[in-house]
Amino acid sequence: MNRKITIPAIEEVDLTNCDREPIHLSGHIQPHGVLLVVREPQLEILQVSENTQDLLGIDAKSAIGQNLSLLFDRVQLEKLKICLQKENLKTVNPIKLSVEKAGKYLEFDCILHRSEAVLVVELELATTTENLSVFSFYHSVRSTVSKIQSAQNLKELCQQTVEEVRRISGFDRVMVYQFDPEGNGAVIAEDKTENLSPFLGLNYPSTDIPKQARKLYSLNWLRLVPDINYQPVPLVSSNNPVTNGPVDLSFSVLRSVSPIHLEYLHNMGVAASMSISLIKDKKLWGLIACHNYTPKYLNYELRAACEFIGQVMSLELQSKEANEDYDYKLHLKSIQTKIFEDISTSENLSQVLVKCQHNLLEAVNAQGAAIVFGDNCYRVGQTPPGESLKYLTDWVQKNLRKEIFYTDSLTKCYPEAEEFKDTASGCLAVAISPTQKIYVLWFRPEVIKTVHWAGNPNKLVQIDEDGGHRLSPRKSFDLWKENVSCQSLPWKQCEIDAALELKKAMINIVLRQADKLKKLNTALEASVAREREKSAHLKTAMSELQRTQTQLVQSERMSSLGQLVAAVAYEVTNPINFIYGNLSYADEYSEKLINLLQLYAQHYPSPSPEIKAEIEAAEVEFIVEDLPKLLGSMKVGANRIREIVQSLRNFSRIDEAEIKPVDIHDGLDSALLILSNRLKPKPVKQSYPVGNRPAIHLIKEYGSLPLVECYAVEINQVFMNVLTNAIDALEDAFLHKNLSPHSGCEEGQAKCGQIRIVTEVCPGEKAVTIRIEDNGWGMEETVSQKIFEPFFTTKPVGKGAGIGLAISHEIVVEQHGGKLSCISAPGEGTKLIIQIPLSQTYPKPIVK
């Protein structure tokens, strides 16, 4: 709610005194303890609170410059020094230390923290002589934690918490105080003595807690003020010699309270207070506010228990708030699913509107929506009228700085909205494509409500003695009602998330239909008028288009390969397994039949003429000798087919589209097995001395490689592309009889083709290198510099599309953060060097 405070006869008044008060640099403490500022490691006292005489029997001024041995004997000092060795001093607090005063030993709770290169030591009179053990602390809060964690919802969580805090602390009133997005607070749970009037349901303006106070609540879990009528105790001296300024007391438990806050508590009739911070997602969500109407001091142990309860509740806030709208979130998800189905089958946003008008509103619980597409605007449900909607969308385009904008009171940032508050008091907007001026806006109507404030939220203006003006705390906290208009129901976080999800889905349509075409057309049209200036834009657009086409071809290729391998696996694997399995039985049966024939020959060495003639005609002796060899050959062939099918599976890695540890050598071997037919001798069109192209000689120099995290299918595709190019280069060299003389072949094989594969771990052991070399003719420098560009090829039409190495470059460099380079020169062959990191910290997802 916006409020303007005006004062007669005064033109401008600065009313930000609360927010400007340096409460962490007050230079004063509360009197229920002593504070010392100490230089380490000497343990020299630099500053001390003025009340040391009362509590410790030592004059404050005389203590400056002396060692802490002034206060503690050798045993106590050694105990303190051991604790100071800890980096996190909070883990040792409080330290039980004794100080001698007038011949008697007083026990103190010593609380330590470091600030601005100095040690801050705070001493409070201890109510117990022993530190609270972990076991004892656990038993003291076990039942409380169990009750809090068993709460079914946020309301029950808050109520259980205030009851437990009040039971442990003994305060007259304990409340849970929740902040709204504007910083205003509301009491949502309360436990109190019967004689007190309830505060439950009352609201408090954001100005009640200034900005710097909220920051301190975020830094400290607990803040205690035992008696608001205390007299502040100054520090001696006022400035810290190390920083030459006031000491920072942000983390001090004794830090003095702002006079404005004390005045505020006094006006409420409160004599003592305690605040426990509630933190959610690293932000101040609210407070557990404790009030007592007489002075009340809690020792460190009780404060620690209350602080722990606040921390437990903070942890539970996330799940309890999430459960509040669980069913509603499921409903929103079902609506989103329906819209996504419509979007997936639509070519433009107009079709989406026709298909899912009702769902578009229900997705965020809005009563109206508008999709702005350039100069066109499509409306659904209740929206502002024509001209008003146009001006509003213009304002949104100029002021939407983030990916989403939402408000339940549009008039606060766009006063003109009051004209159409009945339809659009609330607005939620997302930018689909700012460059194309595509936006979606949802609207909610005005909902007039009554807010119950604890007193008039408008602070009074007072004139100081020096004539300055400041805000003063209000003196009445009686129920004060305010009717709020020009405001809709607030947007829930799940509705905001739903809008962002819809934005992502709609972006897919826009990117598919508008953005890329728009950029390309803009570049082409501009090139006519400013050819030189716009040539760079055209080149960028064309490069983006080529890259998109390359990705589409790659996706199609990998999809086709997956379908092929699936078909092979289905059609070949089962029959081969059947044949392979039956070969064992065939081998066994043939052995039995042969044994039977041999047994017949032993017992009946002189068969009848007719049988003898048939034996000679059937060449039984040859069959007996050749049949086992034949079956063995068939088994070898079946094994070979199974190996080929398995290699196809390894190469394509069906159903393995995620990053995983991979054996690089398996991928190389699978690609080589698939290409093995191309490595064999084959006829060539132009005559070769012996009429055939000799076999390509393969040299594998595999090093010892660890498993590499990568997209296996994509890396296998790189190996296939590079090896295919090497084979093509060697065949071209044979065809034109210009094979490199530096082939490295043995005598008699001077003209043979050779592919050499070397793998090794890079220096530093953060990547692996795969070098694939051929001894073909090589390339000119002008050619080698372009081989990774999409659609660049030196092959004849029909022999290659020029995308293999472009795809490989994108896979290795952009998806895996590796390197792909080429070394080549005419007559020296070609070497492709692939470097792949061993692990993928932030891998780029595969483009599908």
PDB file of C-alpha atoms in Angstrom, residues 381-604:
ATOM      1  CA  GLY A 381     -11.195 -13.692 -21.244  1.00  0.00           C
ATOM      2  CA  GLN A 382     -11.468 -10.343 -19.440  1.00  0.00           C
ATOM      3  CA  THR A 383      -8.787  -7.838 -20.449  1.00  0.00           C
ATOM      4  CA  PRO A 384      -8.395  -4.037 -20.422  1.00  0.00           C
ATOM      5  CA  PRO A 385     -10.085  -2.305 -23.396  1.00  0.00           C
ATOM      6  CA  GLY A 386      -8.277  -1.802 -26.719  1.00  0.00           C
ATOM      7  CA  GLU A 387      -6.331   1.455 -26.311  1.00  0.00           C
ATOM      8  CA  SER A 388      -5.688   0.870 -22.604  1.00  0.00           C
ATOM      9  CA  LEU A 389      -4.303  -2.591 -23.355  1.00  0.00           C
ATOM     10  CA  LYS A 390      -2.058  -1.167 -26.066  1.00  0.00           C
ATOM     11  CA  TYR A 391      -0.588   1.464 -23.715  1.00  0.00           C
ATOM     12  CA  LEU A 392      -0.151  -1.153 -20.967  1.00  0.00           C
ATOM     13  CA  THR A 393       1.697  -3.550 -23.294  1.00  0.00           C
ATOM     14  CA  ASP A 394       3.940  -0.677 -24.433  1.00  0.00           C
ATOM     15  CA  TRP A 395       4.742   0.045 -20.776  1.00  0.00           C
ATOM     16  CA  VAL A 396       5.455  -3.640 -20.093  1.00  0.00           C
ATOM     17  CA  GLN A 397       7.831  -3.812 -23.081  1.00  0.00           C
ATOM     18  CA  LYS A 398       9.794  -0.829 -21.775  1.00  0.00           C
ATOM     19  CA  ASN A 399       9.881  -1.871 -18.107  1.00  0.00           C
ATOM     20  CA  LEU A 400      10.125  -5.680 -18.165  1.00  0.00           C
ATOM     21  CA  ARG A 401      13.788  -5.965 -17.204  1.00  0.00           C
ATOM     22  CA  LYS A 402      13.730  -9.579 -15.977  1.00  0.00           C
ATOM     23  CA  GLU A 403      12.219 -12.704 -17.486  1.00  0.00           C
ATOM     24  CA  ILE A 404       8.990 -12.227 -15.531  1.00  0.00           C
ATOM     25  CA  PHE A 405       6.985  -9.380 -13.964  1.00  0.00           C
ATOM     26  CA  TYR A 406       4.112  -9.801 -11.521  1.00  0.00           C
ATOM     27  CA  THR A 407       2.153  -7.614  -9.104  1.00  0.00           C
ATOM     28  CA  ASP A 408      -1.146  -7.825  -7.256  1.00  0.00           C
ATOM     29  CA  SER A 409      -1.458  -4.020  -7.333  1.00  0.00           C
ATOM     30  CA  LEU A 410      -0.727  -2.752 -10.836  1.00  0.00           C
ATOM     31  CA  THR A 411      -1.611   0.839  -9.910  1.00  0.00           C
ATOM     32  CA  LYS A 412       1.498   1.060  -7.704  1.00  0.00           C
ATOM     33  CA  CYS A 413       3.828   0.923 -10.689  1.00  0.00           C
ATOM     34  CA  TYR A 414       1.365   1.934 -13.430  1.00  0.00           C
ATOM     35  CA  PRO A 415      -1.143   4.472 -12.025  1.00  0.00           C
ATOM     36  CA  GLU A 416      -3.175   4.490 -15.249  1.00  0.00           C
ATOM     37  CA  ALA A 417      -4.322   0.956 -14.363  1.00  0.00           C
ATOM     38  CA  GLU A 418      -6.928   2.416 -11.994  1.00  0.00           C
ATOM     39  CA  GLU A 419      -9.137   2.988 -15.062  1.00  0.00           C
ATOM     40  CA  PHE A 420      -9.470  -0.788 -15.613  1.00  0.00           C
ATOM     41  CA  LYS A 421      -8.963  -2.100 -12.055  1.00  0.00           C
ATOM     42  CA  ASP A 422     -12.129  -4.226 -12.386  1.00  0.00           C
ATOM     43  CA  THR A 423     -10.319  -6.452 -14.913  1.00  0.00           C
ATOM     44  CA  ALA A 424      -6.605  -5.888 -14.277  1.00  0.00           C
ATOM     45  CA  SER A 425      -5.658  -4.938 -10.735  1.00  0.00           C
ATOM     46  CA  GLY A 426      -3.208  -7.819 -10.852  1.00  0.00           C
ATOM     47  CA  CYS A 427      -0.847  -8.504 -13.755  1.00  0.00           C
ATOM     48  CA  LEU A 428       1.605 -11.293 -14.589  1.00  0.00           C
ATOM     49  CA  ALA A 429       3.771 -10.835 -17.704  1.00  0.00           C
ATOM     50  CA  VAL A 430       6.526 -12.813 -19.427  1.00  0.00           C
ATOM     51  CA  ALA A 431       8.661 -11.912 -22.431  1.00  0.00           C
ATOM     52  CA  ILE A 432       8.730 -14.687 -25.036  1.00  0.00           C
ATOM     53  CA  SER A 433      10.941 -12.770 -27.469  1.00  0.00           C
ATOM     54  CA  PRO A 434      11.749  -9.119 -26.680  1.00  0.00           C
ATOM     55  CA  THR A 435      13.458  -8.672 -30.061  1.00  0.00           C
ATOM     56  CA  GLN A 436      10.252  -9.695 -31.850  1.00  0.00           C
ATOM     57  CA  LYS A 437       8.017  -7.944 -29.267  1.00  0.00           C
ATOM     58  CA  ILE A 438       6.251 -11.145 -28.233  1.00  0.00           C
ATOM     59  CA  TYR A 439       4.775 -11.035 -24.716  1.00  0.00           C
ATOM     60  CA  VAL A 440       2.107 -12.862 -22.697  1.00  0.00           C
ATOM     61  CA  LEU A 441       0.142 -10.950 -20.053  1.00  0.00           C
ATOM     62  CA  TRP A 442      -2.347 -12.431 -17.565  1.00  0.00           C
ATOM     63  CA  PHE A 443      -4.844 -10.344 -15.593  1.00  0.00           C
ATOM     64  CA  ARG A 444      -6.771 -10.612 -12.316  1.00  0.00           C
ATOM     65  CA  PRO A 445      -9.623  -8.319 -11.209  1.00  0.00           C
ATOM     66  CA  GLU A 446      -9.799  -6.119  -8.120  1.00  0.00           C
ATOM     67  CA  VAL A 447     -10.624  -7.818  -4.805  1.00  0.00           C
ATOM     68  CA  ILE A 448     -11.490  -5.275  -2.105  1.00  0.00           C
ATOM     69  CA  LYS A 449     -10.423  -6.492   1.353  1.00  0.00           C
ATOM     70  CA  THR A 450     -10.044  -5.205   4.893  1.00  0.00           C
ATOM     71  CA  VAL A 451      -6.613  -5.302   6.544  1.00  0.00           C
ATOM     72  CA  HIS A 452      -6.427  -5.376  10.339  1.00  0.00           C
ATOM     73  CA  TRP A 453      -3.462  -3.275  11.477  1.00  0.00           C
ATOM     74  CA  ALA A 454      -2.044  -3.118  14.981  1.00  0.00           C
ATOM     75  CA  GLY A 455      -2.655   0.588  15.299  1.00  0.00           C
ATOM     76  CA  ASN A 456      -2.525   3.209  12.575  1.00  0.00           C
ATOM     77  CA  PRO A 457       0.397   2.133  10.334  1.00  0.00           C
ATOM     78  CA  ASN A 458       1.207   5.734   9.432  1.00  0.00           C
ATOM     79  CA  LYS A 459       4.029   6.867  11.703  1.00  0.00           C
ATOM     80  CA  LEU A 460       3.895  10.307  13.285  1.00  0.00           C
ATOM     81  CA  VAL A 461       6.363  13.031  12.386  1.00  0.00           C
ATOM     82  CA  GLN A 462       8.166  14.708  15.292  1.00  0.00           C
ATOM     83  CA  ILE A 463      10.388  17.781  15.350  1.00  0.00           C
ATOM     84  CA  ASP A 464      13.743  17.256  17.096  1.00  0.00           C
ATOM     85  CA  GLU A 465      15.421  19.799  19.355  1.00  0.00           C
ATOM     86  CA  ASP A 466      17.627  20.833  16.434  1.00  0.00           C
ATOM     87  CA  GLY A 467      14.541  21.477  14.287  1.00  0.00           C
ATOM     88  CA  GLY A 468      14.934  18.301  12.192  1.00  0.00           C
ATOM     89  CA  HIS A 469      12.045  15.975  11.377  1.00  0.00           C
ATOM     90  CA  ARG A 470      11.939  12.273  12.085  1.00  0.00           C
ATOM     91  CA  LEU A 471       9.426   9.425  12.215  1.00  0.00           C
ATOM     92  CA  SER A 472       8.473   8.309  15.701  1.00  0.00           C
ATOM     93  CA  PRO A 473       6.915   4.991  16.700  1.00  0.00           C
ATOM     94  CA  ARG A 474       3.144   5.016  16.956  1.00  0.00           C
ATOM     95  CA  LYS A 475       1.725   5.093  20.465  1.00  0.00           C
ATOM     96  CA  SER A 476      -1.448   3.084  19.911  1.00  0.00           C
ATOM     97  CA  PHE A 477      -1.603  -0.567  18.858  1.00  0.00           C
ATOM     98  CA  ASP A 478      -5.373  -0.907  19.014  1.00  0.00           C
ATOM     99  CA  LEU A 479      -7.136  -2.538  16.074  1.00  0.00           C
ATOM    100  CA  TRP A 480      -7.081  -0.197  13.070  1.00  0.00           C
ATOM    101  CA  LYS A 481      -8.948  -1.295   9.951  1.00  0.00           C
ATOM    102  CA  GLU A 482      -8.096  -0.250   6.421  1.00  0.00           C
ATOM    103  CA  ASN A 483     -10.013  -1.047   3.229  1.00  0.00           C
ATOM    104  CA  VAL A 484      -7.602  -1.938   0.445  1.00  0.00           C
ATOM    105  CA  SER A 485      -8.645  -1.366  -3.165  1.00  0.00           C
ATOM    106  CA  CYS A 486      -6.985  -1.655  -6.594  1.00  0.00           C
ATOM    107  CA  GLN A 487      -5.521  -4.972  -5.506  1.00  0.00           C
ATOM    108  CA  SER A 488      -6.073  -8.529  -6.734  1.00  0.00           C
ATOM    109  CA  LEU A 489      -5.434 -11.906  -5.173  1.00  0.00           C
ATOM    110  CA  PRO A 490      -1.648 -12.369  -4.885  1.00  0.00           C
ATOM    111  CA  TRP A 491       0.165 -14.569  -7.390  1.00  0.00           C
ATOM    112  CA  LYS A 492       1.357 -17.782  -5.781  1.00  0.00           C
ATOM    113  CA  GLN A 493       4.863 -19.066  -6.446  1.00  0.00           C
ATOM    114  CA  CYS A 494       3.499 -22.174  -8.175  1.00  0.00           C
ATOM    115  CA  GLU A 495       1.515 -19.907 -10.551  1.00  0.00           C
ATOM    116  CA  ILE A 496       4.641 -17.859 -11.295  1.00  0.00           C
ATOM    117  CA  ASP A 497       6.558 -21.095 -11.972  1.00  0.00           C
ATOM    118  CA  ALA A 498       3.747 -22.247 -14.279  1.00  0.00           C
ATOM    119  CA  ALA A 499       4.022 -19.006 -16.269  1.00  0.00           C
ATOM    120  CA  LEU A 500       7.765 -19.536 -16.686  1.00  0.00           C
ATOM    121  CA  GLU A 501       7.171 -23.114 -17.891  1.00  0.00           C
ATOM    122  CA  LEU A 502       4.650 -21.880 -20.449  1.00  0.00           C
ATOM    123  CA  LYS A 503       7.154 -19.263 -21.565  1.00  0.00           C
ATOM    124  CA  LYS A 504       9.724 -21.954 -22.308  1.00  0.00           C
ATOM    125  CA  ALA A 505       7.192 -23.979 -24.302  1.00  0.00           C
ATOM    126  CA  MET A 506       6.091 -20.955 -26.342  1.00  0.00           C
ATOM    127  CA  ILE A 507       9.691 -19.991 -27.054  1.00  0.00           C
ATOM    128  CA  ASN A 508      10.028 -23.279 -28.947  1.00  0.00           C
ATOM    129  CA  ILE A 509       7.285 -22.164 -31.361  1.00  0.00           C
ATOM    130  CA  VAL A 510       8.788 -18.725 -31.787  1.00  0.00           C
ATOM    131  CA  LEU A 511      12.279 -20.047 -32.357  1.00  0.00           C
ATOM    132  CA  ARG A 512      10.913 -22.575 -34.807  1.00  0.00           C
ATOM    133  CA  GLN A 513       8.881 -20.083 -36.786  1.00  0.00           C
ATOM    134  CA  ALA A 514       9.941 -16.489 -36.163  1.00  0.00           C
ATOM    135  CA  ASP A 515      13.289 -15.633 -34.631  1.00  0.00           C
ATOM    136  CA  LYS A 516      15.682 -17.335 -37.025  1.00  0.00           C
ATOM    137  CA  LEU A 517      13.701 -16.402 -40.141  1.00  0.00           C
ATOM    138  CA  LYS A 518      13.382 -12.831 -38.887  1.00  0.00           C
ATOM    139  CA  LYS A 519      17.123 -12.503 -38.306  1.00  0.00           C
ATOM    140  CA  LEU A 520      17.938 -13.953 -41.722  1.00  0.00           C
ATOM    141  CA  ASN A 521      15.403 -11.733 -43.562  1.00  0.00           C
ATOM    142  CA  THR A 522      16.635  -8.663 -41.708  1.00  0.00           C
ATOM    143  CA  ALA A 523      20.214  -9.434 -42.712  1.00  0.00           C
ATOM    144  CA  LEU A 524      19.248 -10.036 -46.372  1.00  0.00           C
ATOM    145  CA  GLU A 525      17.121  -6.856 -46.667  1.00  0.00           C
ATOM    146  CA  ALA A 526      19.746  -4.709 -45.008  1.00  0.00           C
ATOM    147  CA  SER A 527      22.481  -6.034 -47.290  1.00  0.00           C
ATOM    148  CA  VAL A 528      20.826  -4.335 -50.303  1.00  0.00           C
ATOM    149  CA  ALA A 529      21.191  -0.854 -48.799  1.00  0.00           C
ATOM    150  CA  ARG A 530      24.318  -1.369 -46.719  1.00  0.00           C
ATOM    151  CA  GLU A 531      26.048  -4.363 -48.212  1.00  0.00           C
ATOM    152  CA  ARG A 532      29.398  -3.819 -46.583  1.00  0.00           C
ATOM    153  CA  GLU A 533      28.016  -2.940 -43.151  1.00  0.00           C
ATOM    154  CA  LYS A 534      25.481  -5.762 -43.060  1.00  0.00           C
ATOM    155  CA  SER A 535      27.622  -8.481 -44.634  1.00  0.00           C
ATOM    156  CA  ALA A 536      28.844  -9.477 -41.177  1.00  0.00           C
ATOM    157  CA  HIS A 537      25.229  -9.852 -39.966  1.00  0.00           C
ATOM    158  CA  LEU A 538      24.351 -11.940 -42.998  1.00  0.00           C
ATOM    159  CA  LYS A 539      27.388 -14.135 -42.441  1.00  0.00           C
ATOM    160  CA  THR A 540      26.375 -14.607 -38.788  1.00  0.00           C
ATOM    161  CA  ALA A 541      22.806 -15.465 -39.768  1.00  0.00           C
ATOM    162  CA  MET A 542      23.971 -17.905 -42.433  1.00  0.00           C
ATOM    163  CA  SER A 543      26.411 -19.479 -39.995  1.00  0.00           C
ATOM    164  CA  GLU A 544      23.593 -19.936 -37.500  1.00  0.00           C
ATOM    165  CA  LEU A 545      21.381 -21.409 -40.204  1.00  0.00           C
ATOM    166  CA  GLN A 546      24.143 -23.774 -41.358  1.00  0.00           C
ATOM    167  CA  ARG A 547      24.738 -24.831 -37.799  1.00  0.00           C
ATOM    168  CA  THR A 548      21.032 -25.521 -37.332  1.00  0.00           C
ATOM    169  CA  GLN A 549      20.936 -27.520 -40.571  1.00  0.00           C
ATOM    170  CA  THR A 550      24.030 -29.429 -39.461  1.00  0.00           C
ATOM    171  CA  GLN A 551      22.384 -30.274 -36.177  1.00  0.00           C
ATOM    172  CA  LEU A 552      19.233 -31.412 -37.961  1.00  0.00           C
ATOM    173  CA  VAL A 553      21.243 -33.642 -40.304  1.00  0.00           C
ATOM    174  CA  GLN A 554      23.196 -35.009 -37.360  1.00  0.00           C
ATOM    175  CA  SER A 555      19.988 -35.707 -35.458  1.00  0.00           C
ATOM    176  CA  GLU A 556      18.496 -37.415 -38.525  1.00  0.00           C
ATOM    177  CA  ARG A 557      21.632 -39.469 -39.097  1.00  0.00           C
ATOM    178  CA  MET A 558      21.810 -40.623 -35.488  1.00  0.00           C
ATOM    179  CA  SER A 559      18.080 -41.383 -35.509  1.00  0.00           C
ATOM    180  CA  SER A 560      18.454 -43.420 -38.702  1.00  0.00           C
ATOM    181  CA  LEU A 561      21.469 -45.231 -37.276  1.00  0.00           C
ATOM    182  CA  GLY A 562      19.533 -46.067 -34.131  1.00  0.00           C
ATOM    183  CA  GLN A 563      16.646 -47.426 -36.194  1.00  0.00           C
ATOM    184  CA  LEU A 564      19.054 -49.441 -38.365  1.00  0.00           C
ATOM    185  CA  VAL A 565      20.827 -50.971 -35.379  1.00  0.00           C
ATOM    186  CA  ALA A 566      17.504 -51.729 -33.693  1.00  0.00           C
ATOM    187  CA  ALA A 567      16.323 -53.468 -36.867  1.00  0.00           C
ATOM    188  CA  VAL A 568      19.569 -55.429 -37.189  1.00  0.00           C
ATOM    189  CA  ALA A 569      19.481 -56.378 -33.537  1.00  0.00           C
ATOM    190  CA  TYR A 570      15.885 -57.541 -33.855  1.00  0.00           C
ATOM    191  CA  GLU A 571      16.118 -59.280 -37.229  1.00  0.00           C
ATOM    192  CA  VAL A 572      19.605 -60.798 -36.938  1.00  0.00           C
ATOM    193  CA  THR A 573      20.333 -61.463 -33.279  1.00  0.00           C
ATOM    194  CA  ASN A 574      17.549 -63.966 -32.621  1.00  0.00           C
ATOM    195  CA  PRO A 575      18.102 -66.113 -35.786  1.00  0.00           C
ATOM    196  CA  ILE A 576      21.879 -66.100 -35.235  1.00  0.00           C
ATOM    197  CA  ASN A 577      21.446 -67.125 -31.606  1.00  0.00           C
ATOM    198  CA  PHE A 578      19.120 -69.908 -32.787  1.00  0.00           C
ATOM    199  CA  ILE A 579      21.632 -71.110 -35.408  1.00  0.00           C
ATOM    200  CA  TYR A 580      24.571 -70.767 -33.016  1.00  0.00           C
ATOM    201  CA  GLY A 581      22.767 -72.684 -30.311  1.00  0.00           C
ATOM    202  CA  ASN A 582      21.734 -75.489 -32.686  1.00  0.00           C
ATOM    203  CA  LEU A 583      25.272 -75.864 -34.078  1.00  0.00           C
ATOM    204  CA  SER A 584      26.315 -77.418 -30.768  1.00  0.00           C
ATOM    205  CA  TYR A 585      23.586 -80.056 -31.155  1.00  0.00           C
ATOM    206  CA  ALA A 586      24.486 -80.594 -34.833  1.00  0.00           C
ATOM    207  CA  ASP A 587      28.111 -81.121 -33.832  1.00  0.00           C
ATOM    208  CA  GLU A 588      27.055 -83.595 -31.150  1.00  0.00           C
ATOM    209  CA  TYR A 589      24.676 -85.501 -33.488  1.00  0.00           C
ATOM    210  CA  SER A 590      27.257 -85.705 -36.294  1.00  0.00           C
ATOM    211  CA  GLU A 591      29.841 -87.060 -33.870  1.00  0.00           C
ATOM    212  CA  LYS A 592      27.387 -89.781 -32.759  1.00  0.00           C
ATOM    213  CA  LEU A 593      26.532 -90.705 -36.360  1.00  0.00           C
ATOM    214  CA  ILE A 594      30.219 -90.886 -37.330  1.00  0.00           C
ATOM    215  CA  ASN A 595      30.927 -93.056 -34.284  1.00  0.00           C
ATOM    216  CA  LEU A 596      27.999 -95.274 -35.265  1.00  0.00           C
ATOM    217  CA  LEU A 597      29.327 -95.633 -38.847  1.00  0.00           C
ATOM    218  CA  GLN A 598      32.772 -96.487 -37.520  1.00  0.00           C
ATOM    219  CA  LEU A 599      31.229 -99.092 -35.174  1.00  0.00           C
ATOM    220  CA  TYR A 600      29.347-100.627 -38.118  1.00  0.00           C
ATOM    221  CA  ALA A 601      32.606-100.771 -40.100  1.00  0.00           C
ATOM    222  CA  GLN A 602      34.312-102.614 -37.212  1.00  0.00           C
ATOM    223  CA  HIS A 603      31.613-105.243 -36.787  1.00  0.00           C
ATOM    224  CA  TYR A 604      30.657-105.590 -40.455  1.00  0.00           C
TER     225      TYR A 604
END
